[in-house]
Short mmCIF file of C-alpha atoms in Angstrom, two decimals:
data_model
loop_
_atom_site.label_atom_id
_atom_site.label_comp_id
_atom_site.label_asym_id
_atom_site.label_seq_id
_atom_site.Cartn_x
_atom_site.Cartn_y
_atom_site.Cartn_z
CA GLU H 9 -167.53 153.54 85.73
CA ASP H 10 -166.50 150.97 84.10
CA THR H 11 -163.60 151.73 82.49
CA LYS H 12 -162.98 148.70 79.34
CA MET H 13 -159.23 147.42 80.39
CA PHE H 14 -156.66 144.30 79.11
CA LYS H 15 -157.13 141.03 80.84
CA ILE H 16 -154.59 139.44 83.18
CA ASN H 17 -153.74 135.42 83.53
CA ASP H 18 -156.57 134.99 86.10
CA ASN H 19 -154.91 130.84 87.22
CA TYR H 20 -151.52 132.86 89.18
CA LEU H 21 -154.01 134.63 90.91
CA LYS H 22 -155.33 130.18 92.16
CA LEU H 23 -150.85 130.50 94.22
CA PRO H 24 -151.15 129.84 97.18
CA GLY H 25 -148.75 132.28 98.44
CA SER H 26 -145.15 132.35 96.11
CA TYR H 27 -142.78 129.77 95.75
CA LEU H 28 -141.68 127.22 98.57
CA PHE H 29 -137.82 128.24 98.30
CA SER H 30 -138.55 131.79 98.04
CA THR H 31 -140.40 131.37 101.30
CA ILE H 32 -137.68 130.09 102.59
CA ALA H 33 -135.73 132.63 101.51
CA LYS H 34 -137.44 135.04 102.75
CA LYS H 35 -137.77 132.97 106.14
CA VAL H 36 -134.09 133.24 106.22
CA ALA H 37 -133.49 136.85 105.73
CA ALA H 38 -135.98 137.79 108.55
CA TYR H 39 -134.03 135.61 111.12
CA LYS H 40 -130.64 136.70 110.28
CA GLU H 41 -131.69 140.32 110.42
CA ALA H 42 -133.09 139.60 113.82
CA ASN H 43 -130.74 137.45 115.54
CA PRO H 44 -126.84 140.00 113.06
CA LYS H 45 -125.35 137.34 116.07
CA LYS H 46 -126.02 133.84 114.27
CA LYS H 47 -125.96 135.10 110.44
CA ASP H 48 -122.76 133.57 110.08
CA GLN H 49 -123.59 130.21 112.33
CA ILE H 50 -126.39 129.00 109.54
CA ILE H 51 -126.13 125.99 107.63
CA SER H 52 -128.32 125.61 104.89
CA LEU H 53 -129.25 122.34 103.85
CA GLY H 54 -132.86 123.94 102.01
CA ILE H 55 -132.81 124.51 98.56
CA GLY H 56 -131.32 121.67 96.86
CA ASP H 57 -127.96 123.91 95.44
CA VAL H 58 -124.73 121.66 94.75
CA THR H 59 -121.61 123.65 96.31
CA LEU H 60 -118.71 121.73 94.44
CA PRO H 61 -116.56 123.84 92.11
CA LEU H 62 -117.83 122.14 88.28
CA ALA H 63 -114.89 119.29 87.45
CA PRO H 64 -111.59 120.30 85.74
CA ALA H 65 -113.01 118.63 82.65
CA VAL H 66 -115.88 121.16 81.85
CA ILE H 67 -114.17 124.29 82.85
CA ALA H 68 -111.36 123.45 80.15
CA ARG H 69 -114.05 122.93 77.48
CA LEU H 70 -115.05 126.35 79.07
CA HIS H 71 -112.43 127.91 78.01
CA SER H 72 -112.27 126.41 74.33
CA ALA H 73 -115.54 127.58 73.25
CA VAL H 74 -114.97 130.43 75.18
CA ASP H 75 -111.92 131.12 73.01
CA GLU H 76 -113.50 129.95 70.02
CA MET H 77 -116.53 133.31 70.37
CA ALA H 78 -112.80 135.06 69.66
CA VAL H 79 -112.12 133.69 66.47
CA LYS H 80 -114.24 135.23 63.55
CA GLU H 81 -112.99 130.55 62.08
CA THR H 82 -114.39 129.10 64.74
CA PHE H 83 -117.24 132.22 66.54
CA LYS H 84 -120.85 130.58 66.60
CA GLY H 85 -123.85 132.23 66.18
CA TYR H 86 -127.69 131.02 66.63
CA ALA H 87 -127.08 127.04 68.38
CA PRO H 88 -129.50 124.85 65.84
CA ASP H 89 -133.73 124.30 67.19
CA LEU H 90 -132.73 120.80 68.66
CA GLY H 91 -128.68 121.69 69.92
CA TYR H 92 -125.49 120.76 68.31
CA GLU H 93 -125.19 117.04 67.02
CA PHE H 94 -121.96 116.90 69.35
CA LEU H 95 -124.36 117.22 72.54
CA ARG H 96 -127.17 115.65 71.89
CA SER H 97 -124.84 112.01 70.24
CA ALA H 98 -123.15 111.99 73.56
CA ILE H 99 -125.94 112.06 74.44
CA ALA H 100 -127.39 109.99 72.41
CA GLN H 101 -124.24 107.15 73.14
CA HIS H 102 -123.91 108.05 76.82
CA ASP H 103 -126.86 107.68 78.43
CA TYR H 104 -129.33 105.85 76.03
CA LYS H 105 -126.80 103.69 73.45
CA ALA H 106 -124.40 102.55 77.19
CA ARG H 107 -127.61 101.45 78.97
CA GLY H 108 -129.35 99.95 75.42
CA VAL H 109 -131.53 101.73 74.50
CA ASP H 110 -132.18 102.97 71.80
CA ILE H 111 -132.59 106.73 71.03
CA ALA H 112 -132.21 109.31 67.26
CA ILE H 113 -130.39 112.21 67.88
CA ASP H 114 -133.93 113.79 66.27
CA GLU H 115 -135.15 112.99 69.07
CA ILE H 116 -133.07 114.87 72.17
CA PHE H 117 -133.82 118.26 72.02
CA ILE H 118 -130.94 120.59 74.40
CA SER H 119 -132.62 123.60 76.66
CA ASP H 120 -131.12 125.14 79.18
CA GLY H 121 -132.21 123.14 81.84
CA ALA H 122 -135.62 120.69 83.16
CA LYS H 123 -136.79 123.44 85.10
CA SER H 124 -138.18 124.98 82.42
CA ASP H 125 -138.80 122.29 80.08
CA SER H 126 -140.83 120.48 82.86
CA GLY H 127 -142.49 123.81 82.98
CA ASN H 128 -142.93 124.07 79.08
CA ILE H 129 -143.49 120.59 78.00
CA GLY H 130 -147.66 121.95 79.16
CA ASP H 131 -147.43 123.60 75.55
CA ILE H 132 -147.31 121.05 73.43
CA PHE H 133 -151.53 118.95 75.53
CA SER H 134 -155.53 120.94 75.61
CA VAL H 135 -156.00 122.53 78.94
CA ASP H 136 -158.19 119.44 78.68
CA ASN H 137 -155.98 117.32 79.80
CA ARG H 138 -156.37 116.15 83.80
CA ILE H 139 -152.89 115.49 85.43
CA ALA H 140 -151.26 112.86 88.34
CA VAL H 141 -148.99 114.11 90.38
CA CYS H 142 -147.01 112.21 92.76
CA ASP H 143 -147.87 114.20 96.79
CA PRO H 144 -145.31 115.04 97.48
CA VAL H 145 -143.86 116.86 94.84
CA TYR H 146 -141.41 119.57 93.05
CA PRO H 147 -143.26 122.09 92.97
CA VAL H 148 -143.02 122.89 89.57
CA TYR H 149 -145.10 121.05 87.98
CA VAL H 150 -148.86 122.07 89.99
CA ASP H 151 -147.56 125.57 89.77
CA THR H 152 -147.20 125.00 86.14
CA ASN H 153 -150.29 123.06 85.94
CA VAL H 154 -152.62 126.11 86.80
CA MET H 155 -150.56 128.52 85.59
CA ALA H 156 -152.23 127.06 81.67
CA GLY H 157 -155.51 126.48 83.68
CA ARG H 158 -155.31 122.83 83.78
CA ALA H 159 -155.79 122.20 87.68
CA GLY H 160 -158.73 123.19 88.14
CA ASP H 161 -159.28 125.66 92.46
CA TYR H 162 -157.82 125.72 95.26
CA ASN H 163 -159.50 124.28 97.96
CA PRO H 164 -156.95 125.25 101.24
CA ALA H 165 -158.75 123.35 103.72
CA THR H 166 -157.42 120.00 102.29
CA GLU H 167 -154.68 122.04 100.29
CA ARG H 168 -155.41 120.41 96.66
CA PHE H 169 -156.48 121.91 93.49
CA SER H 170 -159.66 120.49 91.92
CA ASN H 171 -158.49 119.12 88.70
CA VAL H 172 -155.42 117.19 89.68
CA ILE H 173 -155.31 113.22 91.37
CA TYR H 174 -153.00 113.56 94.21
CA MET H 175 -151.11 109.80 94.59
CA PRO H 176 -150.18 109.98 98.15
CA CYS H 177 -146.22 108.52 98.49
CA THR H 178 -146.04 108.04 102.51
CA GLU H 179 -144.26 105.76 105.02
CA GLU H 180 -147.57 103.07 105.03
CA ASN H 181 -146.44 102.29 101.05
CA GLY H 182 -142.71 102.79 101.50
CA PHE H 183 -143.21 106.74 99.67
CA ALA H 184 -143.75 104.59 96.48
CA PRO H 185 -147.19 105.84 94.08
CA GLU H 186 -149.64 103.11 93.30
CA LEU H 187 -151.78 103.51 90.62
CA PRO H 188 -154.47 105.89 90.34
CA GLU H 189 -158.01 104.95 90.32
CA GLU H 190 -159.35 108.36 88.42
CA THR H 191 -157.95 107.77 85.49
CA PRO H 192 -155.26 110.10 84.37
CA ASP H 193 -154.29 111.56 81.01
CA ILE H 194 -150.56 112.75 82.12
CA ILE H 195 -149.08 111.32 84.54
CA TYR H 196 -145.64 113.17 86.43
CA LEU H 197 -142.85 110.64 87.55
CA CYS H 198 -139.47 111.78 89.39
CA PHE H 199 -137.82 108.24 90.47
CA PRO H 200 -135.11 109.57 92.06
CA ASN H 201 -137.72 111.10 93.99
CA ASN H 202 -137.73 115.11 95.21
CA PRO H 203 -138.09 115.18 97.81
CA THR H 204 -138.48 111.94 99.31
CA GLY H 205 -135.40 110.12 97.83
CA ALA H 206 -137.85 107.70 96.94
CA THR H 207 -137.31 104.99 93.67
CA ILE H 208 -139.32 102.50 92.84
CA PRO H 209 -137.55 99.05 91.04
CA LYS H 210 -137.13 98.68 87.24
CA THR H 211 -140.16 96.44 87.54
CA GLU H 212 -142.70 98.67 88.84
CA LEU H 213 -141.75 101.58 86.77
CA GLN H 214 -142.80 98.77 83.82
CA LYS H 215 -146.05 98.92 85.51
CA TRP H 216 -146.45 102.56 85.13
CA VAL H 217 -145.94 101.81 81.50
CA ASP H 218 -148.10 99.47 81.02
CA TYR H 219 -150.93 101.29 82.69
CA ALA H 220 -150.46 104.18 80.56
CA LEU H 221 -150.15 102.59 77.56
CA GLU H 222 -153.46 100.68 78.29
CA LYS H 223 -155.29 104.39 79.70
CA GLY H 224 -153.64 106.27 76.45
CA ALA H 225 -151.75 108.67 79.41
CA VAL H 226 -148.20 110.16 78.99
CA ILE H 227 -145.72 109.67 81.56
CA ILE H 228 -143.62 113.23 81.87
CA TYR H 229 -140.30 110.97 82.99
CA ASP H 230 -138.07 113.15 85.18
CA ALA H 231 -134.78 111.51 85.13
CA ALA H 232 -133.02 114.37 87.18
CA TYR H 233 -131.06 112.87 89.59
CA GLU H 234 -129.96 109.80 87.67
CA ALA H 235 -127.11 109.49 88.78
CA TYR H 236 -127.73 109.17 92.01
CA ILE H 237 -128.41 105.50 91.84
CA SER H 238 -126.58 103.02 93.44
CA GLU H 239 -128.87 99.96 93.60
CA ASP H 240 -129.16 97.42 90.50
CA ASN H 241 -132.51 97.07 89.94
CA VAL H 242 -133.12 100.41 89.16
CA ALA H 243 -133.87 102.39 85.94
CA HIS H 244 -131.61 104.97 84.62
CA THR H 245 -134.55 105.39 82.13
CA ILE H 246 -137.79 105.24 81.61
CA TYR H 247 -136.83 103.69 77.92
CA GLU H 248 -135.29 100.79 79.78
CA CYS H 249 -138.73 100.06 79.82
CA ASP H 250 -141.17 97.76 76.96
CA GLY H 251 -143.15 100.03 75.33
CA ALA H 252 -142.69 103.31 77.05
CA ASP H 253 -140.38 105.06 73.39
CA ARG H 254 -144.72 105.08 73.36
CA CYS H 255 -146.41 106.68 75.79
CA ALA H 256 -143.05 109.05 77.84
CA ILE H 257 -141.26 111.59 77.57
CA GLU H 258 -138.25 112.29 80.25
CA LEU H 259 -136.69 115.17 81.19
CA ARG H 260 -132.67 115.17 82.00
CA SER H 261 -130.60 117.38 84.00
CA PHE H 262 -126.78 118.72 84.68
CA SER H 263 -127.16 119.97 87.27
CA LYS H 264 -127.24 117.41 89.68
CA ASN H 265 -124.58 115.02 88.27
CA ALA H 266 -122.71 117.70 87.30
CA GLY H 267 -123.20 120.92 88.83
CA PHE H 268 -124.92 122.95 86.47
CA THR H 269 -126.88 125.09 88.84
CA GLY H 270 -125.78 128.51 87.39
CA THR H 271 -125.04 127.63 84.16
CA ARG H 272 -127.80 125.95 82.94
CA LEU H 273 -128.30 122.32 80.37
CA GLY H 274 -130.84 120.05 79.82
CA PHE H 275 -132.48 118.17 77.51
CA THR H 276 -136.29 116.43 76.25
CA VAL H 277 -136.44 112.96 74.76
CA ILE H 278 -138.91 112.66 73.74
CA PRO H 279 -139.13 109.73 70.87
CA LYS H 280 -140.97 109.58 67.39
CA ALA H 281 -143.29 106.10 68.10
CA LEU H 282 -144.86 108.66 71.03
CA LYS H 283 -148.21 109.99 69.05
CA CYS H 284 -151.62 110.71 70.16
CA GLY H 285 -153.93 109.59 66.45
CA ASP H 286 -151.41 110.55 64.09
CA VAL H 287 -149.80 113.75 65.65
CA THR H 288 -146.12 112.55 67.07
CA LEU H 289 -145.35 114.77 70.19
CA ASN H 290 -141.86 114.63 68.60
CA SER H 291 -143.37 117.58 66.33
CA LEU H 292 -144.56 119.13 67.95
CA TRP H 293 -141.96 119.89 70.29
CA ALA H 294 -139.92 121.03 66.77
CA ARG H 295 -141.88 123.42 66.94
CA ARG H 296 -142.80 124.06 70.30
CA HIS H 297 -138.82 125.28 70.76
CA GLY H 298 -138.41 126.85 67.14
CA THR H 299 -141.59 128.90 68.57
CA LYS H 300 -140.36 130.13 71.95
CA PHE H 301 -136.56 128.74 72.64
CA ASN H 302 -133.49 130.45 71.15
CA GLY H 303 -131.02 127.26 72.34
CA ALA H 304 -129.12 126.44 74.69
CA PRO H 305 -125.52 128.44 74.82
CA TYR H 306 -122.58 127.50 71.97
CA ILE H 307 -119.94 127.84 75.03
CA ILE H 308 -122.74 125.69 77.86
CA GLN H 309 -123.19 122.78 74.74
CA GLN H 310 -119.88 122.30 74.44
CA ALA H 311 -119.03 121.94 78.52
CA GLY H 312 -122.46 119.70 78.75
CA ALA H 313 -120.24 116.96 75.84
CA ALA H 314 -117.01 116.87 78.01
CA VAL H 315 -118.89 115.73 80.63
CA TYR H 316 -118.97 112.61 78.75
CA THR H 317 -115.70 111.93 77.99
CA PRO H 318 -113.77 109.04 80.10
CA GLU H 319 -112.07 112.87 82.55
CA GLY H 320 -115.51 114.54 83.01
CA GLN H 321 -116.87 111.42 83.86
CA ALA H 322 -114.60 110.68 86.34
CA GLN H 323 -114.58 113.85 88.15
CA THR H 324 -118.45 114.04 87.93
CA GLN H 325 -118.78 110.76 89.46
CA GLU H 326 -116.01 111.50 91.85
CA GLN H 327 -117.90 114.60 93.01
CA ILE H 328 -121.51 112.27 93.09
CA ALA H 329 -119.41 110.29 95.00
CA TYR H 330 -118.66 113.09 97.79
CA TYR H 331 -122.46 114.20 97.48
CA MET H 332 -123.18 111.07 98.10
CA ASN H 333 -121.17 110.74 100.95
CA ASN H 334 -122.36 113.13 102.32
CA ALA H 335 -126.14 111.51 102.88
CA LYS H 336 -124.91 108.84 104.62
CA ILE H 337 -123.85 111.08 107.32
CA ILE H 338 -127.08 112.43 107.52
CA ARG H 339 -129.13 109.18 107.30
CA GLU H 340 -127.12 107.63 109.66
CA GLY H 341 -126.52 111.28 111.44
CA LEU H 342 -130.98 111.38 112.56
CA ALA H 343 -131.43 107.43 113.05
CA ALA H 344 -128.51 108.14 116.43
CA ALA H 345 -130.12 110.17 117.20
CA GLY H 346 -133.55 108.85 116.86
CA PHE H 347 -135.15 110.61 114.32
CA SER H 348 -137.04 108.50 111.43
CA ALA H 349 -135.73 108.91 108.14
CA SER H 350 -135.65 107.50 104.30
CA GLY H 351 -134.12 108.46 101.02
CA GLY H 352 -129.82 109.04 100.43
CA VAL H 353 -129.37 105.86 98.75
CA ASN H 354 -129.93 106.23 95.76
CA ALA H 355 -130.91 109.82 95.97
CA PRO H 356 -128.90 112.78 97.42
CA TYR H 357 -132.11 113.60 99.62
CA ILE H 358 -132.96 113.03 102.92
CA TRP H 359 -136.87 112.64 104.03
CA LEU H 360 -137.49 113.13 107.78
CA LYS H 361 -140.40 112.99 109.74
CA THR H 362 -140.81 115.60 112.37
CA PRO H 363 -140.29 114.62 115.91
CA ASP H 364 -143.31 115.39 118.92
CA LYS H 365 -146.03 115.47 115.68
CA MET H 366 -144.59 119.51 114.68
CA THR H 367 -146.48 120.11 111.20
CA SER H 368 -142.51 120.99 108.96
CA TRP H 369 -142.95 124.84 109.15
CA GLU H 370 -143.12 124.96 112.88
CA PHE H 371 -139.16 121.30 112.19
CA PHE H 372 -138.45 124.81 110.68
CA ASP H 373 -138.36 127.34 112.26
CA TYR H 374 -137.67 125.58 115.69
CA LEU H 375 -134.04 123.70 113.27
CA LEU H 376 -133.29 127.61 112.85
CA ASP H 377 -134.23 128.49 115.45
CA LYS H 378 -132.14 126.46 117.70
CA ALA H 379 -129.96 124.38 115.70
CA ASN H 380 -129.26 127.81 113.07
CA VAL H 381 -130.25 124.76 109.74
CA VAL H 382 -132.80 125.98 107.49
CA GLY H 383 -134.04 122.55 105.55
CA THR H 384 -137.32 122.50 103.58
CA PRO H 385 -140.81 121.42 104.99
CA GLY H 386 -142.32 118.44 103.72
CA SER H 387 -145.54 120.63 103.30
CA GLY H 388 -144.20 122.52 100.34
CA PHE H 389 -144.08 119.89 98.03
CA GLY H 390 -147.66 119.18 98.83
CA PRO H 391 -150.74 118.40 101.00
CA SER H 392 -149.13 114.13 102.05
CA GLY H 393 -145.16 115.98 102.79
CA GLU H 394 -147.20 117.10 106.09
CA GLY H 395 -145.21 115.87 109.19
CA TYR H 396 -142.14 115.65 107.52
CA PHE H 397 -139.06 117.88 106.46
CA ARG H 398 -136.35 118.05 103.59
CA LEU H 399 -132.84 117.60 104.15
CA THR H 400 -130.77 117.49 101.22
CA SER H 401 -126.75 116.68 101.08
CA PHE H 402 -125.34 119.87 98.79
CA GLY H 403 -123.66 120.75 101.64
CA SER H 404 -119.91 121.16 102.11
CA TYR H 405 -118.68 117.39 104.32
CA GLU H 406 -117.71 120.15 107.34
CA ASN H 407 -120.89 121.79 107.74
CA THR H 408 -123.09 118.59 106.69
CA LEU H 409 -120.96 117.22 109.87
CA GLU H 410 -121.60 120.19 111.71
CA ALA H 411 -125.70 119.72 111.03
CA VAL H 412 -126.03 117.04 111.56
CA GLU H 413 -124.08 117.38 114.98
CA ARG H 414 -125.88 120.43 116.24
CA ILE H 415 -129.15 118.70 115.12
CA LYS H 416 -128.74 115.85 117.67
CA LYS H 417 -128.21 118.12 120.11
CA LEU H 418 -131.27 118.90 120.13
CA LYS H 419 -132.59 115.22 120.86
#
């Protein structure tokens, strides 16, 4: 007989496979077990995790903040809903005002990272919205919309969800998306891009802002890699574009600019001018934030504020330069070996074409087996990523040189 039972969110069952980087970790672990002699030779240029330690200015501030927690007079309990004002003020000043952009401190929401925010932002939107994503793209955007029931059904043959508008970013269009033919309600843009490392000039970004305003769409703009921009014509924030405060939410992170991948800190900007009818999205996110989140730790917010001091800025810029030098080594090394590769100029990612018409996962296995180098298969980021492969510049200088030499020998 049928026993009555609780129900699950069966949208999770629509997700194909496990999270991309979990799959990679399993494959690498299996390879190490099968080849114990090689396990210490493996170099990972796969997951985009940093390797340099936190900057001295950040560590010093972390220590002093920990000491404050040991004294009754300076001890801190729950953080204010939006985050501490000392951090939000520093962000408003350095990331926005310094670029000629006016963002108020109550338009900045401190969180434990951009991954959480990019997954949670959907909470304030109806299920009845169509999303548009670049293809290939960071898997979190699509996967979290699948979990929310917004993506429709998965078609294994096309590797696409029925209710998602995919904007192919390929060699032909310079890995830059084109305005979609179907009209989306929510547009995810990430520049500098993960995984391709591509960027678009500010003039092109303005076209997206104009399009969103015209169509009544909202842009979720992931600027996690903003600190890696080296070219003058690329916007560091979408709010450099006219009218973006009326159509865009910006996600920011301390992971890639200051090495906070294990420290966890980010923020989301929602201007009060951004409305659906009479309702501000800022008020909805404030309600969500206050209800479902209890704030990033005080000591971490202090560490984040230290990034904006003159010492913190100098030290983190030095780290970024170190990673961008690695990117140059990878890019130039691959070119010298005859690979077709892009990215690595305004981003810590190099996007290469797999040789000999190999699939992305075939090249993953080939590279792991023959060179003992781990990268990320492009197809893991979407169907248009098939036949491509991502390498990151977040390894050590020595490992990066060694990995490039090994890859060169394969050709």
